[in-house]
Amino acid sequence: MKETIFRKPASFYDTYERKGGANPDVTHYCPGCGHGILHKLIAEAMDDFDINKKTILISPVGCSVFAYYYFDCSNIQAAHGRAPAVATGAKRANPNSVLISYQGDGDLAGIGGNEILQAANRGENISVFFVNNAIYGMTGGQMAPTTLVGQRTTTCPRGRSPENEGFPLKMCELISTLGAPVYVERVALTDAKHIMKARKAVRKALQAQLDGKGFAFVEALSACPTGWKVPADQANRWIEEMMEPVFPLGVYKDETAERAERQPVHVELSAEELVKALAIPTGEEKPSFERGKSWLRNPEIKVAGFGGQGVLLLGVSLAQAAMKAGYHTTWLPSYGPEMRGGTANCHVRISEERIGSPVVQESDVLIAFNGPSIEKFAHLVKPGGLILYDSSLVDGAIERSDVTVYGIPFTKTAEETLGNVRTANFIAMGAFIVTSGGLLDEAVVKSILPLVIKRKNMIEINERAIGEGMRLAREAMGTG
Ligand SMILES: Cc1ncc(C[n+]2csc(CCOP(=O)(O)OP(=O)(O)O)c2C)c(N)n1
Ligand code: SF4
């Protein structure tokens, strides 16, 4: 007698241990949910192709965020909508791995709408499995880009209206218009016949990737009884009657037979080109000055002012100079949407040791170009730290007796001595070189100017600005 053995695919874990102590014998999905069916089809294909050891599954944000508790393969959980971008990076770095981007409709067609189109358009050699349940399941049933016209959700309680919310986004139709994708099919996770078709589609998408043919996309119409508020046993009928007329099933594109294996062009830079591109100091260019003589040890620096004052450029220049001097360094900008006049600040870290985070909360140094920056950041300077501020723009005293404070007229000097207000930031740079006691060297700082200043005719005036800032700082310190 023929024996039929029902078992879980080996590409699933034996038990689904999850944080919080949920029952490890069952998944977290609701009864009647389509995610479990698609998971099973993928896991069975991974078994049959014997690829679980080399598969990297990118799980999305959404109900399937926990895919990593189920699939016994490498897993990465991506930020909402970013699975195709993460899959792109992982595949390019590991061309022999199999990349699966698993996404819901909010994730793929909503917040990640651009990521999926760009990855498809580049023809990345990845397999995308797209669960279209016409709703945001995990967050309680809000309208998704694929919500049907007239469908009621928590955010369109009177039903989706094309006038207000547009029409459902048809991803297979959109993606199949692009040149690069090799295989695009829409299936439904309903009855046995349709699930068998879905099974074939999953395998075809993985095979396309294994053959190096490029981007494959399988959309699965999938039940969300909880979000739809439809009993689980009626959910499949809902897919057939409501979803399939809007999202017709079928193959939208299949060029797997005629396409040749993709031959991505690898752009490799020689060591010399890389050193040049990244402005890494070479052996010969070793800085002539001695590191570690400054009283500042591994300083965390904040540079702040209005947009347009060159605050971010000063921060980049500090970081570039520090890198050239052989320090570890980071630069993190923070600015508003305005091109001019908004606030801007940046965080710079310069360290003899590797840096864990580029974020500067409390700084050792504050370089401030306006009053609001003093109000916002002066109290966050660590005791024993340094504040350099533009005395031509900041009124009033700085009430800190536990830090060293120098007010220097950056802007006034830029206008009156150098005849160009835009040099105020490099005057501040000069002041920093002196007041930091040799953390950075004048010659090293000047040598990075061609890297950071686009207009070549501005380099010489900024060199003079650095000199002027150094002179003013010595004067302020009483050493000039
Ligand atoms: C950046 C960001 N925005 C919003 C959310 C909230 N959020 C979590 S899941 C989700 C919707 C997921 O819906 P879908 O992709 O359709 O997957 P489903 O849960 O239906 O499987 C949203 C909006 C988030 N986690 N992160
Ligand atoms: S809310 Fe919907 S998509 Fe999420 S697990 Fe439940 S049925 Fe599945």
Short mmCIF file of C-alpha atoms in Angstrom, two decimals, residues 257-466:
data_model
loop_
_atom_site.label_atom_id
_atom_site.label_comp_id
_atom_site.label_asym_id
_atom_site.label_seq_id
_atom_site.Cartn_x
_atom_site.Cartn_y
_atom_site.Cartn_z
CA ALA A 257 13.07 30.76 -22.24
CA GLU A 258 14.58 33.32 -24.59
CA ARG A 259 16.57 35.49 -22.16
CA ALA A 260 20.29 34.91 -21.88
CA GLU A 261 21.95 34.85 -18.48
CA ARG A 262 22.52 38.38 -17.25
CA GLN A 263 26.09 39.56 -17.37
CA PRO A 264 26.27 42.40 -14.85
CA VAL A 265 29.17 44.74 -15.41
CA HIS A 266 31.40 44.85 -12.36
CA VAL A 267 33.00 48.22 -11.89
CA GLU A 268 36.21 47.76 -10.02
CA LEU A 269 38.43 50.60 -8.90
CA SER A 270 42.15 50.09 -8.61
CA ALA A 271 43.69 50.73 -5.19
CA GLU A 272 45.08 54.06 -6.49
CA GLU A 273 41.68 55.13 -7.85
CA LEU A 274 40.03 54.25 -4.55
CA VAL A 275 42.59 56.19 -2.53
CA LYS A 276 42.04 59.17 -4.80
CA ALA A 277 38.24 58.94 -4.75
CA LEU A 278 38.09 58.68 -0.98
CA ALA A 279 40.93 61.11 -0.34
CA ILE A 280 42.63 58.49 1.84
CA PRO A 281 46.09 59.62 2.87
CA THR A 282 48.75 57.51 1.20
CA GLY A 283 52.05 56.62 2.87
CA GLU A 284 53.89 59.53 1.23
CA GLU A 285 51.30 62.06 2.32
CA LYS A 286 51.54 61.19 6.00
CA PRO A 287 50.67 64.33 7.95
CA SER A 288 53.72 66.19 9.09
CA PHE A 289 52.16 67.11 12.40
CA GLU A 290 51.87 65.00 15.46
CA ARG A 291 48.46 63.71 16.46
CA GLY A 292 47.42 63.54 20.08
CA LYS A 293 48.95 66.79 21.30
CA SER A 294 45.58 68.56 21.56
CA TRP A 295 43.88 68.94 24.92
CA LEU A 296 40.75 67.63 23.20
CA ARG A 297 40.57 63.84 23.23
CA ASN A 298 38.32 62.22 20.67
CA PRO A 299 36.04 65.24 20.54
CA GLU A 300 32.38 65.23 19.65
CA ILE A 301 31.65 68.45 17.79
CA LYS A 302 28.45 70.25 16.88
CA VAL A 303 28.43 72.98 14.23
CA ALA A 304 25.21 74.99 14.07
CA GLY A 305 23.73 78.04 12.40
CA PHE A 306 21.36 79.12 9.67
CA GLY A 307 21.19 77.34 6.31
CA GLY A 308 23.45 79.17 3.87
CA GLN A 309 26.16 79.99 6.44
CA GLY A 310 28.28 77.05 5.34
CA VAL A 311 27.68 75.11 8.52
CA LEU A 312 27.47 71.73 6.81
CA LEU A 313 30.51 72.51 4.66
CA LEU A 314 32.52 73.38 7.75
CA GLY A 315 31.49 70.05 9.30
CA VAL A 316 32.44 68.11 6.16
CA SER A 317 35.76 69.92 6.03
CA LEU A 318 36.52 69.07 9.65
CA ALA A 319 35.74 65.43 8.93
CA GLN A 320 37.76 65.38 5.69
CA ALA A 321 40.75 66.98 7.36
CA ALA A 322 40.48 64.56 10.28
CA MET A 323 40.34 61.62 7.88
CA LYS A 324 43.36 62.89 6.05
CA ALA A 325 45.18 63.27 9.35
CA GLY A 326 44.52 59.59 10.05
CA TYR A 327 41.73 59.89 12.61
CA HIS A 328 38.48 57.98 12.56
CA THR A 329 35.73 60.44 11.79
CA THR A 330 32.02 60.79 11.07
CA TRP A 331 29.81 63.61 9.82
CA LEU A 332 26.05 63.66 10.25
CA PRO A 333 24.05 66.58 8.82
CA SER A 334 20.69 67.76 10.10
CA TYR A 335 18.82 70.46 8.25
CA GLY A 336 15.37 71.67 7.32
CA PRO A 337 13.82 71.63 3.86
CA GLU A 338 14.66 75.28 3.11
CA MET A 339 17.52 75.95 0.71
CA ARG A 340 18.35 79.20 2.47
CA GLY A 341 17.53 80.63 5.86
CA GLY A 342 16.38 77.51 7.72
CA THR A 343 18.38 76.07 10.57
CA ALA A 344 21.23 73.69 9.94
CA ASN A 345 23.55 71.76 12.15
CA CYS A 346 25.85 68.84 11.88
CA HIS A 347 27.53 66.38 14.15
CA VAL A 348 31.22 65.64 13.67
CA ARG A 349 33.21 63.08 15.57
CA ILE A 350 36.99 62.87 15.41
CA SER A 351 38.58 59.99 17.23
CA GLU A 352 41.73 57.93 17.66
CA GLU A 353 39.41 54.95 18.15
CA ARG A 354 36.66 53.46 16.02
CA ILE A 355 33.40 55.37 16.33
CA GLY A 356 30.24 53.56 17.39
CA SER A 357 27.67 56.18 16.42
CA PRO A 358 27.82 59.42 14.45
CA VAL A 359 25.21 61.04 16.68
CA VAL A 360 26.43 63.78 19.00
CA GLN A 361 24.10 64.48 21.92
CA GLU A 362 26.31 66.34 24.38
CA SER A 363 29.27 67.82 22.58
CA ASP A 364 32.84 68.68 23.59
CA VAL A 365 32.86 71.52 21.10
CA LEU A 366 30.12 73.81 19.82
CA ILE A 367 30.78 76.11 16.88
CA ALA A 368 27.73 78.39 16.71
CA PHE A 369 26.91 80.91 14.01
CA ASN A 370 23.73 82.41 15.46
CA GLY A 371 21.74 83.04 18.64
CA PRO A 372 19.25 80.18 18.20
CA SER A 373 22.15 77.71 18.00
CA ILE A 374 23.52 78.99 21.31
CA GLU A 375 20.08 78.70 22.89
CA LYS A 376 19.60 75.20 21.57
CA PHE A 377 23.04 73.67 22.05
CA ALA A 378 25.21 75.69 24.51
CA HIS A 379 23.76 73.94 27.55
CA LEU A 380 24.61 70.58 25.94
CA VAL A 381 28.36 71.27 25.85
CA LYS A 382 30.15 69.00 28.33
CA PRO A 383 31.89 70.68 31.28
CA GLY A 384 35.47 71.44 30.28
CA GLY A 385 34.41 71.79 26.64
CA LEU A 386 34.77 74.61 24.14
CA ILE A 387 32.30 77.05 22.59
CA LEU A 388 33.29 79.15 19.60
CA TYR A 389 30.60 81.56 18.51
CA ASP A 390 30.13 84.28 15.96
CA SER A 391 30.20 87.44 18.10
CA SER A 392 28.99 89.51 15.15
CA LEU A 393 25.65 87.66 15.15
CA VAL A 394 25.14 86.46 18.72
CA ASP A 395 23.94 89.01 21.27
CA GLY A 396 24.39 88.62 24.98
CA ALA A 397 26.65 86.60 27.19
CA ILE A 398 26.90 82.83 27.32
CA GLU A 399 26.12 81.69 30.79
CA ARG A 400 28.55 78.83 31.18
CA SER A 401 31.47 79.17 33.58
CA ASP A 402 32.53 75.52 33.22
CA VAL A 403 33.52 75.68 29.56
CA THR A 404 35.98 77.76 27.54
CA VAL A 405 34.15 80.34 25.45
CA TYR A 406 35.55 82.50 22.65
CA GLY A 407 33.39 84.99 20.78
CA ILE A 408 35.00 85.79 17.43
CA PRO A 409 33.41 87.97 14.72
CA PHE A 410 33.37 85.36 11.94
CA THR A 411 30.79 87.08 9.75
CA LYS A 412 31.98 90.66 10.27
CA THR A 413 35.58 89.67 9.44
CA ALA A 414 34.41 87.73 6.40
CA GLU A 415 32.60 90.82 5.11
CA GLU A 416 35.03 93.55 6.12
CA THR A 417 38.46 91.93 5.90
CA LEU A 418 37.96 89.30 3.21
CA GLY A 419 35.12 91.01 1.33
CA ASN A 420 33.06 87.81 1.11
CA VAL A 421 30.52 86.81 3.75
CA ARG A 422 30.71 83.21 2.63
CA THR A 423 34.18 82.79 4.09
CA ALA A 424 32.86 83.07 7.67
CA ASN A 425 32.85 79.28 8.07
CA PHE A 426 36.55 78.94 7.24
CA ILE A 427 37.37 81.78 9.59
CA ALA A 428 35.70 79.59 12.22
CA MET A 429 37.82 76.69 10.98
CA GLY A 430 40.97 78.74 11.59
CA ALA A 431 39.74 79.61 15.07
CA PHE A 432 39.11 75.94 15.76
CA ILE A 433 42.60 74.92 14.63
CA VAL A 434 44.13 77.28 17.19
CA THR A 435 41.71 76.87 20.11
CA SER A 436 41.68 73.08 19.83
CA GLY A 437 45.41 73.17 20.49
CA GLY A 438 46.54 71.29 17.42
CA LEU A 439 43.86 68.65 16.95
CA LEU A 440 44.05 69.50 13.26
CA ASP A 441 46.95 71.01 11.40
CA GLU A 442 46.69 74.14 9.24
CA ALA A 443 48.50 72.53 6.30
CA VAL A 444 46.31 69.42 6.38
CA VAL A 445 43.14 71.50 6.55
CA LYS A 446 44.24 73.67 3.62
CA SER A 447 45.12 70.57 1.60
CA ILE A 448 41.53 69.32 1.69
CA LEU A 449 40.02 72.56 0.40
CA PRO A 450 40.09 71.43 -3.27
CA LEU A 451 38.05 68.38 -2.22
CA VAL A 452 35.27 70.31 -0.50
CA ILE A 453 35.09 73.60 -2.40
CA LYS A 454 33.59 73.21 -5.85
CA ARG A 455 34.45 76.68 -7.18
CA LYS A 456 38.19 76.64 -7.64
CA ASN A 457 38.41 80.44 -7.52
CA MET A 458 37.16 80.29 -3.90
CA ILE A 459 40.01 78.13 -2.60
CA GLU A 460 42.57 80.88 -2.20
CA ILE A 461 40.21 83.24 -0.33
CA ASN A 462 39.23 80.44 2.05
CA GLU A 463 42.91 79.71 2.72
CA ARG A 464 43.20 83.34 3.75
CA ALA A 465 40.05 82.97 5.85
CA ILE A 466 41.65 80.11 7.77
#
